[in-house]
Short mmCIF file of C-alpha atoms in Angstrom, two decimals:
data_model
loop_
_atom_site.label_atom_id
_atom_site.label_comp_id
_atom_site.label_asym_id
_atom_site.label_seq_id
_atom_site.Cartn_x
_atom_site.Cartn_y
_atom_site.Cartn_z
CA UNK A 1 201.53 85.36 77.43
CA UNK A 2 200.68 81.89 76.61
CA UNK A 3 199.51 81.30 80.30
CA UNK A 4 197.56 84.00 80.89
CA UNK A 5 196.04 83.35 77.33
CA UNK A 6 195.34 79.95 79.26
CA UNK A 7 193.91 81.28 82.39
CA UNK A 8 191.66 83.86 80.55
CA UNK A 9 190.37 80.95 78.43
CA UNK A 10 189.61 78.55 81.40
CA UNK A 11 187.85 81.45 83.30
CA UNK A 12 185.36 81.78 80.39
CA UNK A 13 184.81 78.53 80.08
CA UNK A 14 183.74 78.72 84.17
CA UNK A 15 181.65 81.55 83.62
CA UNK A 16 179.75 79.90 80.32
CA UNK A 17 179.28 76.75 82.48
CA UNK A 18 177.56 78.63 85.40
CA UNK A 19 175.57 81.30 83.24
CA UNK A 20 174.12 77.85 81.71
CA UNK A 21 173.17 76.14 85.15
CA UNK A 22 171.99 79.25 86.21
CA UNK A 23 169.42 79.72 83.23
CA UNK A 24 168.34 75.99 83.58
CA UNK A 25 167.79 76.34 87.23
CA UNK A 26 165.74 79.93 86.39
CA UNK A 27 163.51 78.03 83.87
CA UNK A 28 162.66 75.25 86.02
CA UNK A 29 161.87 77.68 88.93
CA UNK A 30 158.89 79.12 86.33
CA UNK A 31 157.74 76.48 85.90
CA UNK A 32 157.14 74.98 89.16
CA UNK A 33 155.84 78.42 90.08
CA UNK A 34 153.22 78.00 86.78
CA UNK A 35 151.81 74.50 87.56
CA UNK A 36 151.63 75.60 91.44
CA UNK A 37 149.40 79.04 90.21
CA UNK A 38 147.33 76.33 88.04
CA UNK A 39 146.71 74.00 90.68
CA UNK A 40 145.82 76.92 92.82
CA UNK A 41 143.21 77.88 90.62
CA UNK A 42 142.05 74.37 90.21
CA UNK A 43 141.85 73.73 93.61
CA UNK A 44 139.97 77.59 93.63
CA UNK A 45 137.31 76.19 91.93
CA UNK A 46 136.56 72.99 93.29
CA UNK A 47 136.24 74.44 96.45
CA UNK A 48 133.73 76.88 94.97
CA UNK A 49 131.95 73.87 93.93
CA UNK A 50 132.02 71.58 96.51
CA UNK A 51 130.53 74.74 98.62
CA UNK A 52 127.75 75.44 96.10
CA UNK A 53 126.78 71.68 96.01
CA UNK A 54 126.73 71.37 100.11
CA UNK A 55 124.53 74.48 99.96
CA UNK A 56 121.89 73.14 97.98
CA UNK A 57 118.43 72.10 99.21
CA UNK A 58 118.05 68.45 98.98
CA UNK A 59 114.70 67.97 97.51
CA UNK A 60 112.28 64.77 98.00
CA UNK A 61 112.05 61.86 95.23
CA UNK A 62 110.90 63.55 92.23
CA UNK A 63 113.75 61.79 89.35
CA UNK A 64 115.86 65.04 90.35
CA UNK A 65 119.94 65.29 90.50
CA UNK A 66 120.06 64.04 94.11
CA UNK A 67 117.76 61.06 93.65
CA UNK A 68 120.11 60.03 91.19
CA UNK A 69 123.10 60.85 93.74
CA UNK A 70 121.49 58.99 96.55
CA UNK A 71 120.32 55.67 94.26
CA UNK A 72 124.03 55.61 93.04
CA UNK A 73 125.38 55.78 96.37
CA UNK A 74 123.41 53.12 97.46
CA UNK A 75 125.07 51.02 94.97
CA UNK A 76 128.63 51.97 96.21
CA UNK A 77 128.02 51.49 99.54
CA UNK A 78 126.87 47.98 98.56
CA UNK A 79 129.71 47.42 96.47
CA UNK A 80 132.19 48.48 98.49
CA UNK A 81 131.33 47.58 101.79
CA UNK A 82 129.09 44.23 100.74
CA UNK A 83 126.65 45.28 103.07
CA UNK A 84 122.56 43.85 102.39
CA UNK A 85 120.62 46.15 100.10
CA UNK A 86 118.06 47.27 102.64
CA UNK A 87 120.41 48.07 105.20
CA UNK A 88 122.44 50.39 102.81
CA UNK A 89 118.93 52.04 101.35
CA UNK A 90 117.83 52.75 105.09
CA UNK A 91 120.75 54.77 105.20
CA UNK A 92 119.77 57.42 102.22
CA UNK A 93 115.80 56.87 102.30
CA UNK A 94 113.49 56.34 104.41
CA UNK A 95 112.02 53.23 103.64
CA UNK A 96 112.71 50.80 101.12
CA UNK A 97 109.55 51.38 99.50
CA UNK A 98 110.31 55.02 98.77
CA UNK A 99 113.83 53.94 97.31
CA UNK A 100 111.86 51.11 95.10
CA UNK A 101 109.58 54.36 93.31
CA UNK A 102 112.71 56.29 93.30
CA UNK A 103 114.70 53.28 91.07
CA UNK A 104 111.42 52.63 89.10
CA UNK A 105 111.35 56.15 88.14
CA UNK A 106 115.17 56.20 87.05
CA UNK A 107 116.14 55.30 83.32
CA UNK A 108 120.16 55.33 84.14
CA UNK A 109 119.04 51.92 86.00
CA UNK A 110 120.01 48.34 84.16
CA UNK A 111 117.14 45.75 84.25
CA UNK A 112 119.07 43.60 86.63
CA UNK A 113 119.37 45.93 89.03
CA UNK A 114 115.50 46.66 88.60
CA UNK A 115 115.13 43.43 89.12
CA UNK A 116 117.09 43.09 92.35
CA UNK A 117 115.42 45.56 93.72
CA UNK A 118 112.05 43.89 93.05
CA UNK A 119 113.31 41.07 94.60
CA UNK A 120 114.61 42.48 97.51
CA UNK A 121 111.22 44.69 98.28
CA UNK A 122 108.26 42.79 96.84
CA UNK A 123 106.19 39.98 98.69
CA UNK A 124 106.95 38.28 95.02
CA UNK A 125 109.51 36.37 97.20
CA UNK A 126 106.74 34.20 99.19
CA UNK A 127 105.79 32.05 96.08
CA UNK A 128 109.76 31.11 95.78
CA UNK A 129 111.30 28.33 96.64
CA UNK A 130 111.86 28.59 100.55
CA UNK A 131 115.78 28.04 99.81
CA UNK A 132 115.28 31.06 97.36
CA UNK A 133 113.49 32.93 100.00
CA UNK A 134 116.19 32.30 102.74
CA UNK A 135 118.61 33.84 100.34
CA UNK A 136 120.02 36.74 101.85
CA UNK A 137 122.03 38.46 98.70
CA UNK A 138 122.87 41.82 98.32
CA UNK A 139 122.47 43.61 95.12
CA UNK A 140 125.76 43.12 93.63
CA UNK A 141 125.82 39.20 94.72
CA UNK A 142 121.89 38.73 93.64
CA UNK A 143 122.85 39.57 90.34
CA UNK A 144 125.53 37.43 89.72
CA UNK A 145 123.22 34.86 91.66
CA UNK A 146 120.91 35.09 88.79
CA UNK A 147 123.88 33.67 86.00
CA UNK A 148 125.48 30.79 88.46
CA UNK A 149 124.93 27.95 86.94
CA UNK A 150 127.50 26.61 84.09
CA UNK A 151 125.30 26.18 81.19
CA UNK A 152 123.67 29.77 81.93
CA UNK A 153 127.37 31.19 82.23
CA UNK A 154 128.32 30.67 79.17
CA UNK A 155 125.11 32.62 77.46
CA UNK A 156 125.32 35.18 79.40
CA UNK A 157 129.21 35.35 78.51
CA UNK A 158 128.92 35.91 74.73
CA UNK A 159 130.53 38.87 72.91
CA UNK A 160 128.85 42.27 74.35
CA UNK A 161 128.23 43.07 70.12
CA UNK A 162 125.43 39.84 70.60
CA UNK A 163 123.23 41.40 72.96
CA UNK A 164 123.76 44.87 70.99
CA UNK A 165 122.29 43.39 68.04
CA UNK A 166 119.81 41.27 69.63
CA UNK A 167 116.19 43.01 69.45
CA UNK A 168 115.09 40.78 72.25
CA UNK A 169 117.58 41.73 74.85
CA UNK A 170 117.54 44.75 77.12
CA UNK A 171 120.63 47.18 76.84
CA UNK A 172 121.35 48.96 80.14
CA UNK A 173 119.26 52.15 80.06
CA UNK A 174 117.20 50.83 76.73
CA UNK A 175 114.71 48.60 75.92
CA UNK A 176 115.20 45.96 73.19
CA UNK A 177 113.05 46.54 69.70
CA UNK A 178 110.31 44.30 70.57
CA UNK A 179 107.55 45.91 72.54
CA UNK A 180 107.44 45.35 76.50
CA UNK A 181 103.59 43.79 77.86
CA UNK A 182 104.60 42.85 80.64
CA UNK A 183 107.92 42.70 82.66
CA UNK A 184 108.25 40.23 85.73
CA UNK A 185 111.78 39.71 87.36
CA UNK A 186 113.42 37.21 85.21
CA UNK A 187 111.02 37.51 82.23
CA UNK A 188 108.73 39.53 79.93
CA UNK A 189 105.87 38.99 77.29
CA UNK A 190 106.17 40.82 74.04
CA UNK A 191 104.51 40.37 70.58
CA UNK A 192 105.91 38.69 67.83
CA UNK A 193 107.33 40.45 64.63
CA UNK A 194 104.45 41.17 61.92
CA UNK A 195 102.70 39.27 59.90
CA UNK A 196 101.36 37.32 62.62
CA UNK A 197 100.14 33.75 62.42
CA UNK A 198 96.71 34.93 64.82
CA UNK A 199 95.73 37.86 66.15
CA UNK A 200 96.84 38.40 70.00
CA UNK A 201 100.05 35.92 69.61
CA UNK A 202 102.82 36.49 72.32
CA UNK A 203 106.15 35.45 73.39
CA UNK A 204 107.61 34.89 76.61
CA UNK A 205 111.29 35.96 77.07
CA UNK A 206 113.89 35.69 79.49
CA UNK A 207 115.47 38.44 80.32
CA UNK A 208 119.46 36.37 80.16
CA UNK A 209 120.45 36.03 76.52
CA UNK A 210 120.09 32.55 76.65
CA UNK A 211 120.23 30.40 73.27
CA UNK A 212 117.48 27.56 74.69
CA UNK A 213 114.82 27.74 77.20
CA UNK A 214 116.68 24.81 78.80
CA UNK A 215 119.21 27.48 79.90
CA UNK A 216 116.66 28.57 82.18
CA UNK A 217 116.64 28.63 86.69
CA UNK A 218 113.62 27.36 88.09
CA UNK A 219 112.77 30.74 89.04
CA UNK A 220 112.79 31.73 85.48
CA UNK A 221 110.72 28.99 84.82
CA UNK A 222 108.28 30.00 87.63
CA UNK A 223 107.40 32.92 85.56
CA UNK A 224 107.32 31.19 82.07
CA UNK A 225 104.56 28.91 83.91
CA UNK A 226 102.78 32.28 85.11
CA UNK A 227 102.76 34.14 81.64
CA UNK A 228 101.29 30.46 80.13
CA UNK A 229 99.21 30.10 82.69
CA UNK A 230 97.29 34.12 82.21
CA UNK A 231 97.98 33.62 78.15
CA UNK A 232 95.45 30.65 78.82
CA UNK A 233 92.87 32.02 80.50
CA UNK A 234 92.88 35.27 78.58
CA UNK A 235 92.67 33.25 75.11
CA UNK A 236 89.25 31.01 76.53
CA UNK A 237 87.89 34.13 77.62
CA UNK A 238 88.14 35.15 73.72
CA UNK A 239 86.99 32.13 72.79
CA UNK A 240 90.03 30.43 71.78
CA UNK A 241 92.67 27.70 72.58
CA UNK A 242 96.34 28.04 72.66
CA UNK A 243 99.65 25.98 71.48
CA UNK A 244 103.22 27.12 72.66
CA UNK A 245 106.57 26.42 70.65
CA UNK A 246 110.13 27.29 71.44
CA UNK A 247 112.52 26.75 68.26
CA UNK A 248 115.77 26.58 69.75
CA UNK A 249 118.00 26.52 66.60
CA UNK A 250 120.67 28.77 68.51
CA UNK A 251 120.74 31.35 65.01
CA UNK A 252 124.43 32.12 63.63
CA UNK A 253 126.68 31.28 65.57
CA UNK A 254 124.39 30.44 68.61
CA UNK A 255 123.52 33.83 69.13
CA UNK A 256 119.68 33.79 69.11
CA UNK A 257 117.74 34.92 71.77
CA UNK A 258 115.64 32.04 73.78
CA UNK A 259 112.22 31.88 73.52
CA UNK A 260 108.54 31.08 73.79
CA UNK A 261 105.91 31.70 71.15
CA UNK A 262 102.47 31.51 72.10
CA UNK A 263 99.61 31.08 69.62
CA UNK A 264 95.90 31.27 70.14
CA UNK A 265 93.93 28.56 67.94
CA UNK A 266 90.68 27.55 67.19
CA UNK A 267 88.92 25.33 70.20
CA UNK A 268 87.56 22.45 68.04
CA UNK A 269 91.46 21.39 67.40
CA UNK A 270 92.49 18.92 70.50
CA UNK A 271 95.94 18.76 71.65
CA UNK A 272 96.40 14.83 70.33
CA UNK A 273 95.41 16.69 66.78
CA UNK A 274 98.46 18.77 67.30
CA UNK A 275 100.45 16.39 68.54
CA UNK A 276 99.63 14.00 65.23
CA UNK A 277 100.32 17.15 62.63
CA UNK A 278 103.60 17.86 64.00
CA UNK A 279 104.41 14.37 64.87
CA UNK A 280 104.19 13.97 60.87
CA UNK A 281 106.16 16.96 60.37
CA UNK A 282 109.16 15.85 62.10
CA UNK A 283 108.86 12.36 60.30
CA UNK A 284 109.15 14.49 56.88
CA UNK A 285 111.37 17.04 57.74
CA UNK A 286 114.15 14.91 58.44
CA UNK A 287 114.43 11.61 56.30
CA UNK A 288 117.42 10.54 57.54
CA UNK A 289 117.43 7.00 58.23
CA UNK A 290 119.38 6.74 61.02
CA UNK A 291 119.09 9.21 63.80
CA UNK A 292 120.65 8.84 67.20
CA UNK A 293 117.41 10.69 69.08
CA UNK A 294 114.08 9.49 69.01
CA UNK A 295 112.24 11.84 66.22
CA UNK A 296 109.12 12.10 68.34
CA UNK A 297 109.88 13.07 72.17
CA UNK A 298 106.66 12.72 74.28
CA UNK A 299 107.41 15.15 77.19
CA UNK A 300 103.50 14.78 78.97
CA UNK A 301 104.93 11.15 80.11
CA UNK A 302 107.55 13.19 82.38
CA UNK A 303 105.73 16.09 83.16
CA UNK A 304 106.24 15.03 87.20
CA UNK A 305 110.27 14.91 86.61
CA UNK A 306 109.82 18.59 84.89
CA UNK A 307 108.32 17.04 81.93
CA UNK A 308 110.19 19.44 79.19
CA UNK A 309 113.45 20.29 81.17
CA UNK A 310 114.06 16.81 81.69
CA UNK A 311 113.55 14.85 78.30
CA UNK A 312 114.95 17.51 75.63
CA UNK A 313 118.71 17.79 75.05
CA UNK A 314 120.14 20.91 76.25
CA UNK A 315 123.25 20.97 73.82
CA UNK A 316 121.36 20.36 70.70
CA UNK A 317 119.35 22.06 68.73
CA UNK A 318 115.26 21.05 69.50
CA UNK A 319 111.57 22.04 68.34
CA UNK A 320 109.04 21.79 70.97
CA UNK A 321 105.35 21.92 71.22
CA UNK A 322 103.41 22.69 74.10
CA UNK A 323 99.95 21.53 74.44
CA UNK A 324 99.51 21.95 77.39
CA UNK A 325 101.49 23.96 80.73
CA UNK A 326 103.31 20.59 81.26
CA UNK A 327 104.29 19.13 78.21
CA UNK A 328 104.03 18.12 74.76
CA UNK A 329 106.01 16.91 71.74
CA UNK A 330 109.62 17.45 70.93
CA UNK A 331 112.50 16.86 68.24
CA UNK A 332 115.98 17.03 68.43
CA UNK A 333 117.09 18.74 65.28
CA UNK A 334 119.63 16.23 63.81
CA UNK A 335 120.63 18.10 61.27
CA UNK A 336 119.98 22.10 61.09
CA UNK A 337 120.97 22.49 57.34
CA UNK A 338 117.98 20.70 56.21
CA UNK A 339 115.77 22.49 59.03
CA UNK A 340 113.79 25.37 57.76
CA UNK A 341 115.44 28.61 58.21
CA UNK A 342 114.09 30.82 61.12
CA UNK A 343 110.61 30.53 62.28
CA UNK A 344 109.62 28.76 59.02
CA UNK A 345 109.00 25.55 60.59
CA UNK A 346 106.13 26.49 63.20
CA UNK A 347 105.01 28.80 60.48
CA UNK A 348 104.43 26.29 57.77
CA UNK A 349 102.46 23.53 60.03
CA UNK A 350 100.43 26.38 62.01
CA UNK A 351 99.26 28.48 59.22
CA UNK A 352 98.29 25.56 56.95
CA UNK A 353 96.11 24.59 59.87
CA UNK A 354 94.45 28.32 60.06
CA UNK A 355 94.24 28.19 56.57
CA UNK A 356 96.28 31.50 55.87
CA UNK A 357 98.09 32.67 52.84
CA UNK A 358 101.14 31.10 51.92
CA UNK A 359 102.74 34.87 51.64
CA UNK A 360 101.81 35.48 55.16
CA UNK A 361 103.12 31.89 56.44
CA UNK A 362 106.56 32.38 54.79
CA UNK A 363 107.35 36.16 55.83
CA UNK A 364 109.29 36.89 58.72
CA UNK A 365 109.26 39.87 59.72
CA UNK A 366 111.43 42.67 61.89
CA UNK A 367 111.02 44.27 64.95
CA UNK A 368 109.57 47.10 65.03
CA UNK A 369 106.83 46.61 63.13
CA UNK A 370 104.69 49.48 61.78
CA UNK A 371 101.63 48.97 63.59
CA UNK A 372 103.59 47.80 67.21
CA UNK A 373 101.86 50.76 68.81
CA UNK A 374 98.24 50.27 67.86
CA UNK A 375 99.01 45.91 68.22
CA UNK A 376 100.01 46.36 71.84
CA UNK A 377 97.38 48.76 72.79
CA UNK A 378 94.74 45.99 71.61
CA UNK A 379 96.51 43.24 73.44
CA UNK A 380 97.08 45.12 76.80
CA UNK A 381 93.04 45.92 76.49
CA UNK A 382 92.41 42.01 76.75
CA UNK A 383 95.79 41.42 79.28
CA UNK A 384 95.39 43.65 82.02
CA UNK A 385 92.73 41.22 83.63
CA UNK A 386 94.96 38.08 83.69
CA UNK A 387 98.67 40.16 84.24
CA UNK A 388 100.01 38.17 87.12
CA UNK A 389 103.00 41.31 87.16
CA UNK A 390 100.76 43.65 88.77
CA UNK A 391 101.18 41.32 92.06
CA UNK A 392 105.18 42.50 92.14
CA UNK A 393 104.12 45.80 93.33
#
């Protein structure tokens, strides 16, 4: 009895064992057949899409759903397959002109790829260099041809929250705070924060996040030269003259946006006049006795050997004065502690020359300002006649 007791014991425990495997095996077989019904479906209606989408009419440039398909391929085929820009647009438009209105018309587009596109398709390119002209970049390469030099790598390397924060940059699909004059391909001309030191002031701005104009190409500085030169002429057809200043203090923690203000002034002030009040100004401002930069950097004496470029200090901080498109004064800041805080320094030795209210000369203000829109309408009513940007197609 014993035995059998045995047997019957190890057949159940058989039968248990196999009833389990057999549930287990039951289970799993669901669910395979469940994720193979989902995927069916899945697959069901991408089908349905893909159809629906190959059925659709293909419509002409007009900023519709397949202009923005066609621009992006464009930019993978170039990617991918490192081909030129032109030859890749030839094979989605047909010409490069019509894919240059079809970009311009797209906001998804960054500003550097605006700007390789510009130029890649505008006679812009003549007036270049002719070893800038030979260059045969695509897209993709042209824009990392536009950051290759050390000093420029490093601005344009900065934390990604800098050029969030900075009202002068351009993020992607949106514009910075201040208002947009006129954009060329490395630079633009805006208008200064409010209040002012004279009516129709401007700034010229790279489009990099650099911290100092030094940090500029030459083609950058082609179009700095441009902007001064138009500034110029449309400030003597109002009857005025015109200083330009950079203050390149860097801002916390070098973060500050390069670049150059532009201020029209009465025409019975010379340049030497300038020269002498701020001369004076760097004298006071720093009283240290021993310096290890000159205070007072002539940069007309150099203007051959790139005058500015060549006689400021590109790792320190600097003030410079322009009277004139190829020079002026400059001043290494020695010590930025005892430097006046933002733009308090041009402020203070421009505005007690114009006479103006000490409340005005000390207030910085914020971009935007509440009159941006009605300011820029009068200044584009004077610009349009000297805006060299309107030559870039």
């Amino acid at each position: 009895m014993a035995k059998r007791r045995d047997e019957w014991m190890s057949l159940g425990d058989e039968n248990s064992i196999s009833l389990s495997v057999d549930g287990r095996q039951i289970k799993r077989q669901k669910k395979e057949q469940e994720i193979a019904e989902r995927r069916g479906k899945e697959q069901h209606l991408l089908n349905e899409r893909t159809i629906k989408l190959s059925n659709d009419p293909e419509p002409e440039i007009d900023g519709s759903r397949w202009t923005k398909k066609k621009l992006q391929k464009v930019q993978d085929l170039i990617k991918s397959e490192n081909i030129p820009l032109e030859k890749a647009v030839l094979q989605y438009f047909d010409s490069m002109d019509q894919y240059r209105r079809a970009a311009r018309s797209e906001s998804d587009m960054s500003v550097q790829e605006l700007a390789a596109i510009e130029r890649a398709t505008t006679g812009f390119f003549k007036s270049q260099p002719k070893a800038v002209a030979r260059d045969n970049l695509s897209a993709s390469d042209e824009i990392k041809h536009m950051d290759r030099t050390p000093p420029l790598k490093s601005a344009t390397t900065k934390p990604s929250v800098t050029k969030q924060v900075c009202p002068l940059c351009f993020h992607d699909t949106d514009l910075g705070l201040a208002p947009v004059v006129a954009l060329g391909l490395r630079t633009y001309l805006t208008l200064p924060t409010e209040p002012e030191l004279a009516q129709y002031s401007a700034m010229i701005v790279p489009l990099e996040h650099h911290t100092s104009m030094l940090q500029c190409e030459q083609d950058e500085w082609d179009e700095v030269r441009n902007f001064m030169k138009s500034l110029a002429r449309m400030y003597y057809s109002l009857g005025k003259g015109v200083i330009f200043y950079e203050n390149a203090l860097g801002g916390p923690k070098g973060h500050q946006h390069a670049a150059i203000s532009a201020v029209p002034t009465p025409l019975n002030i010379t340049a030497n006049e300038w020269k002498a009040i701020f001369s004076r100004s760097y004298e006071i401002t720093e009283t240290e006795e021993w310096t290890q930069h000159k205070k007072v950097i002539d940069t007309t004496k150099t203007a051959e050997n790139k005058g500015f470029r060549h006689s400021m200090v590109p790792d320190l901080p600097y003030f410079h004065l322009w009277t004139s498109i190829d020079g002026g004064i400059g001043h290494v800041i020695e010590n930025k502690r005892s430097w006046p805080r933002g733009d308090l320094f041009a402020r203070q030795n421009i505005g007690s020359v114009l006479k103006l209210p000490i409340d005005v000369i000390n207030k910085q203000g914020k971009w935007p300002s509440p009159r941006q829109a009605e300011r820029l309408d009068q200044f584009k009513e004077n610009w349009h006649k000297y805006d060299w940007t309107v030559d870039l197609g």
